[in-house]
Amino acid sequence: MTDDANKMWGGRFDAGPDAIMDAINASIGFDQRLARHDIEGSLAHAAMLAATGIVTDSDAKAIREGLLTVLSEIDTGKFRFQAALEDIHMNIESRLHELIGAPAGRLHTARSRNDQVATDLRLWVRDQCDAAIAGIRALQRALVDQAEAGADWVMPGFTHLQAAQPVTWGHHMMAYVEMLERDAARLADARTRMNECPLGACALAGTSFPIDRDATARALGFDRPMANSLDAVADRDFALEFLAASAIVAMHLSRLAEEIVIWSSAQFRFVSLSDRFSTGSSIMPQKRNPDAAELVRAKTGRILGSAVGLFTVMKGLALAYSKDLQEDKEQVFDAADSLMLVLAAMEGMVRDMSADPDALNAAASSGFSTSTDLADWLVREAGLPFREAHHVTGRLVAMAEAENKDLQDLTLEQMTSVHDAITEEVRDVLGAGNSVRSRTSYGGTAPERVREQVALWQERLS
Ligand code: ARG
């Protein structure tokens, strides 16, 4: 071994790596984010090695103290990360060696970087699941507050982005609360499944040392050790599940972002965004742009891209470890960073957004949005079959449209000329407010139903 060779594994090497080899091989540029979890894993491993008599108590004590020193050097920015040492695992071990000497060399007994990195990343992703769920809860609270304020504000409900039937603002906000609940459940579910410990799988086949895998699993808050050592070092399902669940969250936020972009346009004016979450134009003084919403929408591409990226890395890998797996980290880091950012930005936007009940109501009242209510009235009060009621209503809409009126502005004579069973009472269902108040079926848009849901969610989220 020459001085050039890697001091951690260079025993059989005469020369050091080419500079390009270092560049493609080193992960320290990004995996330093695993430092804290790497040290937690090493502390648990060292304690187990001592408890099982594999290393002496005094060596374990030196290792423990050394690792804590390394951690504080990293926390205070004093640690010097070196690309020549490839990755976070060897950077830490090398510094440990400088600090405590010979006992440092015993830490890697009955362990490999393969089970080490799998453990570190699981711990890291597990934390991100918790953080994402907390971010989702905060956003749900903001949406419930909006829903409470506007439980009976009438707005157009859309299909095909064409005004369809009136709904309430509160109902619309609560739709996102429901979606986000499924998102939180997916993350919690993934977290439960990932909570098994790879440590002790070693390179791929386990070890001949009498290790205690239950002890390390327990110390790191895992439910149990992983049952198959090959699977333990080769698996990245946990990262894929996190990315897939994140992509669904991002897609939901993107739909809301799209609505905010539409609603805040001068053509709609349903909502105005706060100064804190909009920007001006450097050339057009009248502009107030929903940049935060647009960027939330755009980050979906990035998060889904990370999921697709890692799926593609994984699809052809024979068991067990291949260096391809090193490419998992940047996908996960980037997606997690983006996810936390879009959750926080969306919470801020929703909290600050003010809807204009008059503009919502005016839009809800135009566009013949109560046509279905009229048809339903003809079924209920005049005994028409729904198909005939639909036809009669269609003729009334055509009549109103020809005269540039809304349905409620037609005279009784005009209406009875289309069907003689129509009476003045029909006007009760023609207003948008009446329409939403009548939709009291479970899950419907009536303000009383929305208030029930708001109360239920306030309770759940408190
Ligand atoms: N930096 C590596 C990774 O992220 C650690 C594992 C290295 N294992 C190996 N057999 N070279 O995957």
XYZ file of C-alpha atoms and ligand atoms in Angstrom:
474
model
C 0.000 0.000 0.000
C 1.373 3.418 -0.955
C 0.533 6.740 0.653
C -1.756 7.546 -2.284
C -4.057 4.598 -1.715
C -7.250 5.108 0.273
C -6.366 4.720 3.929
C -9.713 3.140 4.808
C -9.734 0.355 2.223
C -6.504 0.727 0.209
C -4.700 -2.358 1.552
C -4.578 -4.107 -1.810
C -4.099 -0.959 -3.888
C -0.783 0.425 -5.114
C -2.057 3.711 -6.483
C -4.707 6.229 -5.575
C -7.804 6.857 -7.671
C -7.883 9.043 -10.746
C -9.339 12.495 -10.109
C -12.345 11.621 -12.260
C -12.808 8.441 -10.226
C -12.929 10.570 -7.080
C -15.427 12.885 -8.719
C -17.833 10.146 -9.752
C -17.310 8.037 -6.648
C -17.394 10.531 -3.793
C -20.735 11.152 -2.129
C -19.487 13.371 0.681
C -20.730 16.455 -1.173
C -24.291 15.391 -0.367
C -24.284 12.545 2.129
C -22.840 14.774 4.862
C -26.511 15.457 5.548
C -26.609 11.971 7.073
C -23.941 12.814 9.657
C -26.169 12.946 12.726
C -27.937 9.708 11.845
C -24.642 8.046 10.975
C -23.301 8.886 14.410
C -26.506 7.717 16.116
C -26.134 4.406 14.292
C -22.479 4.114 15.299
C -23.271 4.892 18.937
C -25.882 2.129 18.996
C -23.532 -0.275 17.237
C -20.627 0.460 19.623
C -22.825 0.016 22.692
C -24.009 -3.333 21.338
C -20.431 -4.446 20.564
C -19.517 -3.775 24.200
C -22.650 -5.400 25.628
C -21.975 -8.574 23.658
C -18.273 -8.596 24.606
C -17.114 -8.102 21.014
C -15.178 -4.989 22.046
C -14.061 -4.006 25.522
C -15.982 -1.503 27.603
C -13.033 0.860 27.594
C -12.751 0.806 23.786
C -16.493 1.369 23.501
C -16.249 4.279 25.907
C -13.444 5.861 23.865
C -15.458 5.337 20.680
C -18.541 6.892 22.239
C -16.714 9.963 23.490
C -14.884 10.342 20.195
C -18.111 10.123 18.201
C -19.706 12.789 20.378
C -16.701 15.040 19.737
C -17.049 14.453 15.998
C -20.745 15.316 16.234
C -20.033 18.568 17.983
C -17.362 19.414 15.409
C -19.922 18.848 12.662
C -22.620 20.826 14.494
C -20.300 23.791 14.985
C -18.990 23.742 11.419
C -15.459 22.802 12.471
C -15.407 19.442 10.731
C -13.385 19.261 7.506
C -15.120 16.983 5.003
C -12.706 15.381 2.526
C -13.641 14.041 -0.906
C -10.662 11.675 -0.760
C -12.497 9.880 2.066
C -15.457 9.296 -0.269
C -18.443 9.440 1.983
C -19.787 10.474 5.359
C -19.109 7.054 6.903
C -15.393 7.103 6.174
C -15.021 10.811 6.919
C -16.388 10.239 10.388
C -14.419 7.072 11.027
C -11.217 8.699 9.852
C -11.701 11.690 12.150
C -12.549 9.310 14.990
C -9.213 7.646 14.383
C -7.404 10.976 14.585
C -9.159 11.692 17.861
C -8.918 8.364 19.718
C -6.423 6.235 17.813
C -6.540 2.432 17.771
C -10.019 1.809 19.317
C -11.555 3.637 16.328
C -10.521 0.696 14.161
C -12.793 -1.607 16.200
C -16.007 0.322 15.484
C -16.435 -1.275 12.064
C -16.392 -4.815 13.497
C -19.485 -6.754 12.384
C -20.628 -3.892 10.198
C -20.287 -2.736 6.602
C -20.969 0.559 4.935
C -23.776 -1.292 3.182
C -25.879 -1.870 6.289
C -24.621 1.404 7.728
C -25.867 3.569 4.866
C -29.151 1.679 4.639
C -29.679 2.371 8.342
C -28.702 6.045 8.096
C -31.040 6.715 5.212
C -33.942 4.915 6.866
C -33.491 7.057 9.953
C -33.332 10.174 7.807
C -36.418 9.323 5.744
C -38.311 8.356 8.895
C -37.729 11.880 10.244
C -38.903 13.342 6.965
C -42.151 11.386 7.180
C -42.770 12.943 10.591
C -41.882 16.412 9.338
C -44.106 16.070 6.266
C -47.039 14.894 8.377
C -46.564 17.910 10.677
C -46.511 20.189 7.616
C -49.697 18.598 6.329
C -51.431 19.106 9.684
C -50.501 22.806 9.687
C -51.908 23.220 6.179
C -55.085 21.349 7.105
C -55.591 23.744 10.026
C -55.254 26.735 7.707
C -57.811 25.211 5.320
C -60.258 24.444 8.136
C -59.982 28.071 9.317
C -60.836 29.248 5.798
C -63.739 26.801 5.690
C -65.077 28.007 9.014
C -64.986 31.640 7.894
C -66.716 30.879 4.604
C -68.951 27.917 5.393
C -71.881 29.666 3.693
C -70.156 31.771 1.047
C -71.630 30.686 -2.247
C -69.289 30.187 -5.195
C -69.520 28.430 -8.515
C -68.595 24.773 -8.447
C -66.961 23.688 -11.671
C -66.793 20.690 -13.917
C -64.674 21.055 -17.071
C -63.833 24.471 -15.545
C -67.350 25.483 -16.617
C -69.671 26.708 -13.869
C -71.691 23.623 -12.948
C -73.601 24.003 -9.671
C -73.118 26.428 -6.801
C -71.053 25.172 -3.882
C -69.804 26.786 -0.714
C -66.301 28.131 -0.154
C -66.112 26.065 3.008
C -66.973 22.898 1.110
C -64.260 23.591 -1.435
C -61.639 24.173 1.267
C -62.654 21.002 3.085
C -62.148 18.944 -0.081
C -58.419 19.635 0.271
C -58.488 18.744 3.962
C -59.752 15.289 2.964
C -57.109 14.819 0.268
C -54.365 15.832 2.648
C -55.633 13.374 5.217
C -55.063 10.519 2.779
C -51.582 11.936 2.163
C -50.765 11.965 5.862
C -52.049 8.399 6.172
C -49.859 7.259 3.262
C -46.780 8.771 4.899
C -47.651 7.280 8.283
C -48.182 3.903 6.652
C -44.840 4.081 4.822
C -43.189 5.097 8.093
C -44.571 2.024 9.855
C -43.317 -0.277 7.109
C -39.855 1.299 6.941
C -39.331 1.054 10.677
C -37.159 -2.066 10.583
C -33.416 -1.986 11.143
C -30.881 -3.103 8.498
C -27.921 -2.768 10.881
C -26.162 -6.091 11.413
C -26.831 -7.316 7.877
C -23.206 -6.292 7.332
C -21.991 -6.409 3.723
C -24.783 -8.747 2.602
C -24.633 -12.082 4.410
C -24.706 -11.289 8.129
C -21.754 -11.937 10.413
C -20.043 -14.623 12.443
C -19.759 -12.275 15.434
C -22.353 -12.798 18.197
C -24.126 -9.482 17.580
C -27.459 -8.488 19.129
C -29.557 -7.018 16.353
C -32.578 -6.549 18.602
C -30.524 -4.271 20.817
C -29.382 -1.979 17.989
C -32.864 -1.939 16.445
C -34.365 -0.941 19.792
C -31.725 1.693 20.499
C -32.491 3.386 17.187
C -36.256 3.328 17.685
C -36.910 0.629 15.080
C -39.648 -1.935 15.704
C -37.395 -4.897 14.858
C -34.327 -5.894 12.818
C -34.872 -6.727 9.150
C -35.186 -10.487 8.722
C -33.070 -11.005 5.604
C -29.571 -9.576 5.322
C -29.595 -9.446 1.507
C -32.880 -7.584 1.498
C -31.645 -5.297 4.261
C -28.747 -3.900 2.231
C -30.419 -4.018 -1.200
C -33.802 -2.510 -0.335
C -34.757 1.099 -1.021
C -38.536 0.579 -0.993
C -38.755 2.904 1.971
C -37.237 5.730 -0.069
C -39.485 4.953 -3.028
C -42.580 4.915 -0.845
C -41.602 8.244 0.636
C -41.039 9.690 -2.839
C -44.285 8.266 -4.191
C -46.276 9.552 -1.227
C -44.524 12.926 -1.559
C -45.378 13.089 -5.242
C -49.062 12.623 -4.414
C -48.913 15.364 -1.769
C -47.209 17.619 -4.304
C -49.823 16.826 -6.941
C -52.585 17.804 -4.494
C -50.856 21.051 -3.606
C -50.361 21.706 -7.298
C -54.091 21.437 -7.941
C -54.796 23.927 -5.176
C -52.008 26.144 -6.510
C -53.602 26.042 -9.946
C -56.928 27.105 -8.453
C -55.261 29.953 -6.585
C -53.654 31.125 -9.833
C -57.052 31.107 -11.545
C -58.975 32.600 -8.610
C -56.524 35.447 -8.115
C -56.575 36.506 -11.787
C -58.210 39.801 -12.726
C -60.819 37.833 -14.670
C -61.955 35.903 -11.595
C -61.031 38.044 -8.578
C -62.300 35.348 -6.208
C -59.344 35.783 -3.885
C -56.578 38.225 -3.248
C -53.203 37.046 -2.086
C -51.275 38.834 0.614
C -48.231 40.944 -0.183
C -46.247 38.305 1.637
C -47.100 35.667 -0.960
C -47.186 37.599 -4.228
C -44.799 39.623 -6.332
C -45.000 42.612 -8.613
C -43.815 42.951 -12.184
C -40.747 44.996 -13.033
C -42.482 46.407 -16.103
C -46.265 46.218 -15.570
C -47.216 48.252 -12.512
C -50.727 46.814 -12.257
C -49.480 43.249 -11.760
C -49.679 41.202 -8.652
C -48.396 37.767 -9.496
C -49.120 34.513 -7.651
C -45.494 33.352 -7.943
C -45.595 31.224 -4.809
C -48.574 29.287 -6.148
C -46.902 28.866 -9.511
C -43.737 27.537 -7.884
C -45.705 25.136 -5.689
C -47.295 23.878 -8.908
C -43.902 23.562 -10.597
C -42.159 21.739 -7.761
C -44.484 18.813 -8.383
C -42.433 18.076 -11.473
C -39.304 18.035 -9.429
C -40.664 15.754 -6.710
C -42.220 13.323 -9.151
C -38.951 13.493 -11.100
C -37.081 12.305 -8.027
C -39.469 9.378 -7.656
C -39.048 8.406 -11.302
C -35.291 8.892 -10.978
C -34.933 6.478 -8.099
C -37.334 3.934 -9.571
C -35.128 3.921 -12.644
C -31.948 3.511 -10.611
C -33.449 0.513 -8.811
C -35.100 -1.412 -11.609
C -32.151 -3.394 -12.905
C -30.121 -4.027 -9.769
C -29.204 -7.588 -8.949
C -28.987 -8.349 -5.218
C -27.478 -7.185 -3.020
C -25.572 -3.869 -2.887
C -24.370 -2.005 -5.970
C -22.890 1.445 -6.012
C -25.905 2.604 -8.000
C -27.631 2.742 -4.630
C -25.535 5.763 -3.728
C -27.704 7.675 -6.208
C -30.718 7.297 -3.897
C -29.720 10.130 -1.629
C -29.866 13.222 -3.794
C -33.298 12.212 -5.073
C -34.584 11.795 -1.548
C -32.920 14.962 -0.231
C -34.141 17.127 -3.066
C -37.690 15.792 -2.906
C -37.852 16.170 0.878
C -36.536 19.743 0.753
C -39.019 20.638 -1.969
C -41.878 18.979 -0.125
C -41.250 20.847 3.135
C -40.990 24.079 1.173
C -44.238 23.648 -0.756
C -46.139 22.609 2.361
C -44.936 25.690 4.245
C -45.564 28.013 1.297
C -49.053 26.651 0.762
C -49.891 26.985 4.438
C -48.776 30.624 4.348
C -50.731 31.342 1.184
C -53.907 29.732 2.460
C -53.647 31.521 5.805
C -53.144 34.906 4.174
C -55.522 34.491 1.241
C -58.716 36.512 1.454
C -61.704 35.410 -0.565
C -64.257 37.996 -1.709
C -67.722 36.635 -0.805
C -69.472 39.136 -3.116
C -67.367 38.194 -6.117
C -67.890 34.497 -5.357
C -71.630 34.992 -5.033
C -71.924 37.051 -8.207
C -70.094 34.366 -10.168
C -72.217 31.634 -8.605
C -75.436 33.358 -9.570
C -74.630 33.647 -13.259
C -74.179 30.958 -15.865
C -77.485 29.138 -15.158
C -75.818 27.357 -12.289
C -79.160 26.457 -10.705
C -80.482 24.633 -13.774
C -80.198 21.289 -11.990
C -82.180 22.715 -9.084
C -84.919 23.730 -11.504
C -84.983 20.265 -13.061
C -85.086 18.658 -9.611
C -87.988 20.959 -8.668
C -89.951 19.807 -11.730
C -89.402 16.200 -10.676
C -90.318 16.815 -7.060
C -93.181 19.300 -7.352
C -94.632 18.563 -10.793
C -93.963 14.837 -10.934
C -92.024 14.946 -14.220
C -89.582 12.156 -15.036
C -86.027 13.525 -14.677
C -85.293 13.242 -18.414
C -88.325 15.362 -19.283
C -87.485 17.843 -16.527
C -83.958 18.101 -17.981
C -85.445 18.866 -21.405
C -87.879 21.493 -20.082
C -85.071 23.171 -18.134
C -82.874 23.180 -21.223
C -85.572 25.093 -23.129
C -85.880 27.603 -20.277
C -82.107 28.108 -20.271
C -82.179 28.697 -24.056
C -84.979 31.220 -23.587
C -83.090 33.076 -20.840
C -79.892 32.998 -22.846
C -81.623 34.442 -25.911
C -82.844 37.346 -23.789
C -79.520 37.751 -21.999
C -81.159 37.059 -18.629
C -80.631 34.693 -15.730
C -83.183 31.967 -15.002
C -84.672 33.799 -12.036
C -85.386 36.823 -14.281
C -87.807 34.939 -16.554
C -91.463 35.858 -15.968
C -93.953 33.225 -14.833
C -95.720 33.521 -18.226
C -92.472 32.760 -20.010
C -91.889 29.740 -17.804
C -95.414 28.336 -18.089
C -95.198 28.717 -21.853
C -92.584 25.959 -21.714
C -94.360 23.812 -19.102
C -97.680 24.627 -17.472
C -96.897 22.890 -14.156
C -94.431 25.644 -13.201
C -95.599 28.006 -10.420
C -94.131 31.023 -8.614
C -92.795 28.612 -5.939
C -90.069 27.582 -8.378
C -88.246 30.830 -7.527
C -87.329 29.334 -4.137
C -84.823 27.035 -5.835
C -83.469 29.427 -8.425
C -81.094 31.446 -6.222
C -77.597 30.076 -5.679
C -77.985 30.427 -1.898
C -81.139 28.310 -1.954
C -79.382 25.809 -4.134
C -76.495 25.213 -1.743
C -78.744 25.199 1.319
C -80.812 22.430 -0.259
C -77.817 20.106 -0.801
C -77.915 18.577 2.644
C -77.054 14.980 1.681
C -74.081 13.523 3.569
C -70.911 14.947 2.020
C -72.946 17.663 0.293
C -72.213 21.356 0.054
C -74.924 22.748 2.368
C -73.487 25.141 4.974
C -74.881 23.013 7.809
C -73.033 19.941 6.474
C -69.840 21.978 6.025
C -70.065 23.283 9.590
C -70.374 19.714 10.873
C -67.217 18.747 8.993
C -65.385 21.837 10.202
C -66.256 20.998 13.808
C -65.155 17.402 13.347
C -61.822 18.429 11.857
C -61.194 21.121 14.447
C -61.556 18.377 17.015
C -59.303 15.945 15.092
C -56.600 18.535 14.463
C -56.528 20.000 17.960
N -21.477 5.927 -0.039
C -22.029 4.622 -0.204
C -23.513 4.725 -0.560
O -24.063 5.777 -0.412
C -21.895 3.842 1.049
C -21.858 2.391 0.840
C -20.605 1.990 0.160
N -20.557 0.569 0.021
C -19.699 -0.026 -0.827
N -19.754 -1.318 -0.884
N -18.857 0.654 -1.551
O -24.122 3.806 -1.017
